[in-house]
Amino acid sequence: MAKYTRLRYDVTRIPPADRTVVLHVGHPDPALRAHFGAARQVATVDNGLGIATEYQGRPIHLLSHPKAPWTDIWPKLLRLDPHGPRTAASPATFMP
């Protein structure tokens, strides 16, 4: 079973090398996808209450098979806009 990591833009810590799966809430920016060999939608956020929130209805993507070590990828991810492309509502929030 692949290990996952929780990325919260903590600039002080690079994820452990054995963490190879990321769950991303929103539409992954092409610059983010470029660092992984596979990306697919696995779910959609639904709070089950019908309450409109920032995340309600957003896709959840599984990104796996990093193309480089985290030591190479992490600094590049920190330069991505944390709110994603302006044309799509997609904060770069990573969750387990």
mmCIF file of the C-alpha atoms, coordinates in Angstrom:
data_MODEL
# 
_entry.id   MODEL 
# 
loop_
_atom_site.group_PDB 
_atom_site.id 
_atom_site.type_symbol 
_atom_site.label_atom_id 
_atom_site.label_alt_id 
_atom_site.label_comp_id 
_atom_site.label_asym_id 
_atom_site.label_entity_id 
_atom_site.label_seq_id 
_atom_site.pdbx_PDB_ins_code 
_atom_site.Cartn_x 
_atom_site.Cartn_y 
_atom_site.Cartn_z 
_atom_site.occupancy 
_atom_site.B_iso_or_equiv 
_atom_site.pdbx_formal_charge 
_atom_site.auth_seq_id 
_atom_site.auth_comp_id 
_atom_site.auth_asym_id 
_atom_site.auth_atom_id 
_atom_site.pdbx_PDB_model_num 
ATOM 1  C CA . MET A 1 1  ? 0.000   0.000  0.000   1.00 0.00 ? 1  MET A CA 1 
ATOM 2  C CA . ALA A 1 2  ? 1.360   3.386  -0.972  1.00 0.00 ? 2  ALA A CA 1 
ATOM 3  C CA . LYS A 1 3  ? 2.083   5.850  1.772   1.00 0.00 ? 3  LYS A CA 1 
ATOM 4  C CA . TYR A 1 4  ? 0.565   9.289  1.485   1.00 0.00 ? 4  TYR A CA 1 
ATOM 5  C CA . THR A 1 5  ? 1.638   12.631 2.768   1.00 0.00 ? 5  THR A CA 1 
ATOM 6  C CA . ARG A 1 6  ? -0.257  15.609 4.070   1.00 0.00 ? 6  ARG A CA 1 
ATOM 7  C CA . LEU A 1 7  ? 1.024   18.732 2.350   1.00 0.00 ? 7  LEU A CA 1 
ATOM 8  C CA . ARG A 1 8  ? 0.052   22.042 3.850   1.00 0.00 ? 8  ARG A CA 1 
ATOM 9  C CA . TYR A 1 9  ? 2.642   24.331 2.333   1.00 0.00 ? 9  TYR A CA 1 
ATOM 10 C CA . ASP A 1 10 ? 4.869   23.944 5.361   1.00 0.00 ? 10 ASP A CA 1 
ATOM 11 C CA . VAL A 1 11 ? 7.968   25.449 3.825   1.00 0.00 ? 11 VAL A CA 1 
ATOM 12 C CA . THR A 1 12 ? 10.153  24.209 6.648   1.00 0.00 ? 12 THR A CA 1 
ATOM 13 C CA . ARG A 1 13 ? 9.632   20.482 5.987   1.00 0.00 ? 13 ARG A CA 1 
ATOM 14 C CA . ILE A 1 14 ? 10.119  18.453 2.841   1.00 0.00 ? 14 ILE A CA 1 
ATOM 15 C CA . PRO A 1 15 ? 7.877   15.356 2.817   1.00 0.00 ? 15 PRO A CA 1 
ATOM 16 C CA . PRO A 1 16 ? 9.592   12.036 3.603   1.00 0.00 ? 16 PRO A CA 1 
ATOM 17 C CA . ALA A 1 17 ? 10.989  10.222 0.566   1.00 0.00 ? 17 ALA A CA 1 
ATOM 18 C CA . ASP A 1 18 ? 8.703   7.218  1.117   1.00 0.00 ? 18 ASP A CA 1 
ATOM 19 C CA . ARG A 1 19 ? 5.538   9.332  0.682   1.00 0.00 ? 19 ARG A CA 1 
ATOM 20 C CA . THR A 1 20 ? 4.460   8.827  -2.912  1.00 0.00 ? 20 THR A CA 1 
ATOM 21 C CA . VAL A 1 21 ? 0.748   9.680  -3.010  1.00 0.00 ? 21 VAL A CA 1 
ATOM 22 C CA . VAL A 1 22 ? -0.952  13.065 -2.679  1.00 0.00 ? 22 VAL A CA 1 
ATOM 23 C CA . LEU A 1 23 ? -4.678  13.758 -2.444  1.00 0.00 ? 23 LEU A CA 1 
ATOM 24 C CA . HIS A 1 24 ? -5.423  17.172 -3.854  1.00 0.00 ? 24 HIS A CA 1 
ATOM 25 C CA . VAL A 1 25 ? -8.724  18.987 -3.365  1.00 0.00 ? 25 VAL A CA 1 
ATOM 26 C CA . GLY A 1 26 ? -9.588  20.943 -6.483  1.00 0.00 ? 26 GLY A CA 1 
ATOM 27 C CA . HIS A 1 27 ? -8.416  20.833 -10.080 1.00 0.00 ? 27 HIS A CA 1 
ATOM 28 C CA . PRO A 1 28 ? -4.660  20.216 -10.040 1.00 0.00 ? 28 PRO A CA 1 
ATOM 29 C CA . ASP A 1 29 ? -2.740  22.875 -11.879 1.00 0.00 ? 29 ASP A CA 1 
ATOM 30 C CA . PRO A 1 30 ? -0.841  21.459 -14.879 1.00 0.00 ? 30 PRO A CA 1 
ATOM 31 C CA . ALA A 1 31 ? 2.376   22.581 -13.169 1.00 0.00 ? 31 ALA A CA 1 
ATOM 32 C CA . LEU A 1 32 ? 1.491   20.325 -10.224 1.00 0.00 ? 32 LEU A CA 1 
ATOM 33 C CA . ARG A 1 33 ? 0.452   17.379 -12.417 1.00 0.00 ? 33 ARG A CA 1 
ATOM 34 C CA . ALA A 1 34 ? 3.761   17.628 -14.283 1.00 0.00 ? 34 ALA A CA 1 
ATOM 35 C CA . HIS A 1 35 ? 5.585   16.312 -11.205 1.00 0.00 ? 35 HIS A CA 1 
ATOM 36 C CA . PHE A 1 36 ? 3.573   13.082 -11.001 1.00 0.00 ? 36 PHE A CA 1 
ATOM 37 C CA . GLY A 1 37 ? 3.271   10.111 -13.334 1.00 0.00 ? 37 GLY A CA 1 
ATOM 38 C CA . ALA A 1 38 ? -0.428  9.597  -12.644 1.00 0.00 ? 38 ALA A CA 1 
ATOM 39 C CA . ALA A 1 39 ? -3.370  11.790 -11.650 1.00 0.00 ? 39 ALA A CA 1 
ATOM 40 C CA . ARG A 1 40 ? -7.008  10.778 -11.469 1.00 0.00 ? 40 ARG A CA 1 
ATOM 41 C CA . GLN A 1 41 ? -10.166 12.013 -9.813  1.00 0.00 ? 41 GLN A CA 1 
ATOM 42 C CA . VAL A 1 42 ? -11.166 9.666  -6.998  1.00 0.00 ? 42 VAL A CA 1 
ATOM 43 C CA . ALA A 1 43 ? -14.017 11.537 -5.300  1.00 0.00 ? 43 ALA A CA 1 
ATOM 44 C CA . THR A 1 44 ? -15.912 14.797 -4.953  1.00 0.00 ? 44 THR A CA 1 
ATOM 45 C CA . VAL A 1 45 ? -16.200 16.812 -1.752  1.00 0.00 ? 45 VAL A CA 1 
ATOM 46 C CA . ASP A 1 46 ? -19.698 16.492 -0.318  1.00 0.00 ? 46 ASP A CA 1 
ATOM 47 C CA . ASN A 1 47 ? -20.351 17.533 3.265   1.00 0.00 ? 47 ASN A CA 1 
ATOM 48 C CA . GLY A 1 48 ? -23.652 15.644 3.136   1.00 0.00 ? 48 GLY A CA 1 
ATOM 49 C CA . LEU A 1 49 ? -25.484 18.655 4.517   1.00 0.00 ? 49 LEU A CA 1 
ATOM 50 C CA . GLY A 1 50 ? -26.099 20.631 1.351   1.00 0.00 ? 50 GLY A CA 1 
ATOM 51 C CA . ILE A 1 51 ? -24.203 23.537 2.881   1.00 0.00 ? 51 ILE A CA 1 
ATOM 52 C CA . ALA A 1 52 ? -22.284 25.630 0.389   1.00 0.00 ? 52 ALA A CA 1 
ATOM 53 C CA . THR A 1 53 ? -18.658 25.854 1.444   1.00 0.00 ? 53 THR A CA 1 
ATOM 54 C CA . GLU A 1 54 ? -15.421 26.742 -0.296  1.00 0.00 ? 54 GLU A CA 1 
ATOM 55 C CA . TYR A 1 55 ? -14.766 23.056 -0.969  1.00 0.00 ? 55 TYR A CA 1 
ATOM 56 C CA . GLN A 1 56 ? -18.272 21.668 -1.563  1.00 0.00 ? 56 GLN A CA 1 
ATOM 57 C CA . GLY A 1 57 ? -18.473 19.993 -4.961  1.00 0.00 ? 57 GLY A CA 1 
ATOM 58 C CA . ARG A 1 58 ? -14.759 20.169 -5.682  1.00 0.00 ? 58 ARG A CA 1 
ATOM 59 C CA . PRO A 1 59 ? -13.033 17.137 -7.145  1.00 0.00 ? 59 PRO A CA 1 
ATOM 60 C CA . ILE A 1 60 ? -10.474 15.172 -5.147  1.00 0.00 ? 60 ILE A CA 1 
ATOM 61 C CA . HIS A 1 61 ? -7.534  13.972 -7.227  1.00 0.00 ? 61 HIS A CA 1 
ATOM 62 C CA . LEU A 1 62 ? -5.028  11.270 -6.407  1.00 0.00 ? 62 LEU A CA 1 
ATOM 63 C CA . LEU A 1 63 ? -1.548  12.141 -7.674  1.00 0.00 ? 63 LEU A CA 1 
ATOM 64 C CA . SER A 1 64 ? 1.024   9.349  -7.559  1.00 0.00 ? 64 SER A CA 1 
ATOM 65 C CA . HIS A 1 65 ? 4.330   8.166  -8.964  1.00 0.00 ? 65 HIS A CA 1 
ATOM 66 C CA . PRO A 1 66 ? 6.402   11.297 -8.336  1.00 0.00 ? 66 PRO A CA 1 
ATOM 67 C CA . LYS A 1 67 ? 8.822   11.867 -11.195 1.00 0.00 ? 67 LYS A CA 1 
ATOM 68 C CA . ALA A 1 68 ? 11.619  13.123 -8.937  1.00 0.00 ? 68 ALA A CA 1 
ATOM 69 C CA . PRO A 1 69 ? 12.559  13.064 -5.251  1.00 0.00 ? 69 PRO A CA 1 
ATOM 70 C CA . TRP A 1 70 ? 10.701  15.448 -2.937  1.00 0.00 ? 70 TRP A CA 1 
ATOM 71 C CA . THR A 1 71 ? 13.934  17.379 -2.491  1.00 0.00 ? 71 THR A CA 1 
ATOM 72 C CA . ASP A 1 72 ? 13.618  18.364 -6.176  1.00 0.00 ? 72 ASP A CA 1 
ATOM 73 C CA . ILE A 1 73 ? 9.816   18.691 -6.365  1.00 0.00 ? 73 ILE A CA 1 
ATOM 74 C CA . TRP A 1 74 ? 9.105   20.570 -3.122  1.00 0.00 ? 74 TRP A CA 1 
ATOM 75 C CA . PRO A 1 75 ? 10.827  23.875 -3.979  1.00 0.00 ? 75 PRO A CA 1 
ATOM 76 C CA . LYS A 1 76 ? 8.946   23.963 -7.298  1.00 0.00 ? 76 LYS A CA 1 
ATOM 77 C CA . LEU A 1 77 ? 5.584   23.366 -5.606  1.00 0.00 ? 77 LEU A CA 1 
ATOM 78 C CA . LEU A 1 78 ? 6.197   26.271 -3.272  1.00 0.00 ? 78 LEU A CA 1 
ATOM 79 C CA . ARG A 1 79 ? 6.243   28.590 -6.287  1.00 0.00 ? 79 ARG A CA 1 
ATOM 80 C CA . LEU A 1 80 ? 2.761   27.528 -7.416  1.00 0.00 ? 80 LEU A CA 1 
ATOM 81 C CA . ASP A 1 81 ? -0.114  29.875 -6.701  1.00 0.00 ? 81 ASP A CA 1 
ATOM 82 C CA . PRO A 1 82 ? -1.826  28.335 -3.648  1.00 0.00 ? 82 PRO A CA 1 
ATOM 83 C CA . HIS A 1 83 ? -5.182  29.359 -5.099  1.00 0.00 ? 83 HIS A CA 1 
ATOM 84 C CA . GLY A 1 84 ? -4.603  27.634 -8.418  1.00 0.00 ? 84 GLY A CA 1 
ATOM 85 C CA . PRO A 1 85 ? -5.393  29.031 -11.833 1.00 0.00 ? 85 PRO A CA 1 
ATOM 86 C CA . ARG A 1 86 ? -7.565  32.122 -11.718 1.00 0.00 ? 86 ARG A CA 1 
ATOM 87 C CA . THR A 1 87 ? -9.938  30.567 -14.242 1.00 0.00 ? 87 THR A CA 1 
ATOM 88 C CA . ALA A 1 88 ? -10.761 27.623 -11.958 1.00 0.00 ? 88 ALA A CA 1 
ATOM 89 C CA . ALA A 1 89 ? -11.693 27.693 -8.300  1.00 0.00 ? 89 ALA A CA 1 
ATOM 90 C CA . SER A 1 90 ? -9.028  25.349 -7.006  1.00 0.00 ? 90 SER A CA 1 
ATOM 91 C CA . PRO A 1 91 ? -7.062  26.064 -3.873  1.00 0.00 ? 91 PRO A CA 1 
ATOM 92 C CA . ALA A 1 92 ? -3.934  23.967 -3.689  1.00 0.00 ? 92 ALA A CA 1 
ATOM 93 C CA . THR A 1 93 ? -4.936  22.160 -0.541  1.00 0.00 ? 93 THR A CA 1 
ATOM 94 C CA . PHE A 1 94 ? -3.430  18.749 0.023   1.00 0.00 ? 94 PHE A CA 1 
ATOM 95 C CA . MET A 1 95 ? -5.047  16.238 2.347   1.00 0.00 ? 95 MET A CA 1 
ATOM 96 C CA . PRO A 1 96 ? -4.465  12.620 3.369   1.00 0.00 ? 96 PRO A CA 1 
# 
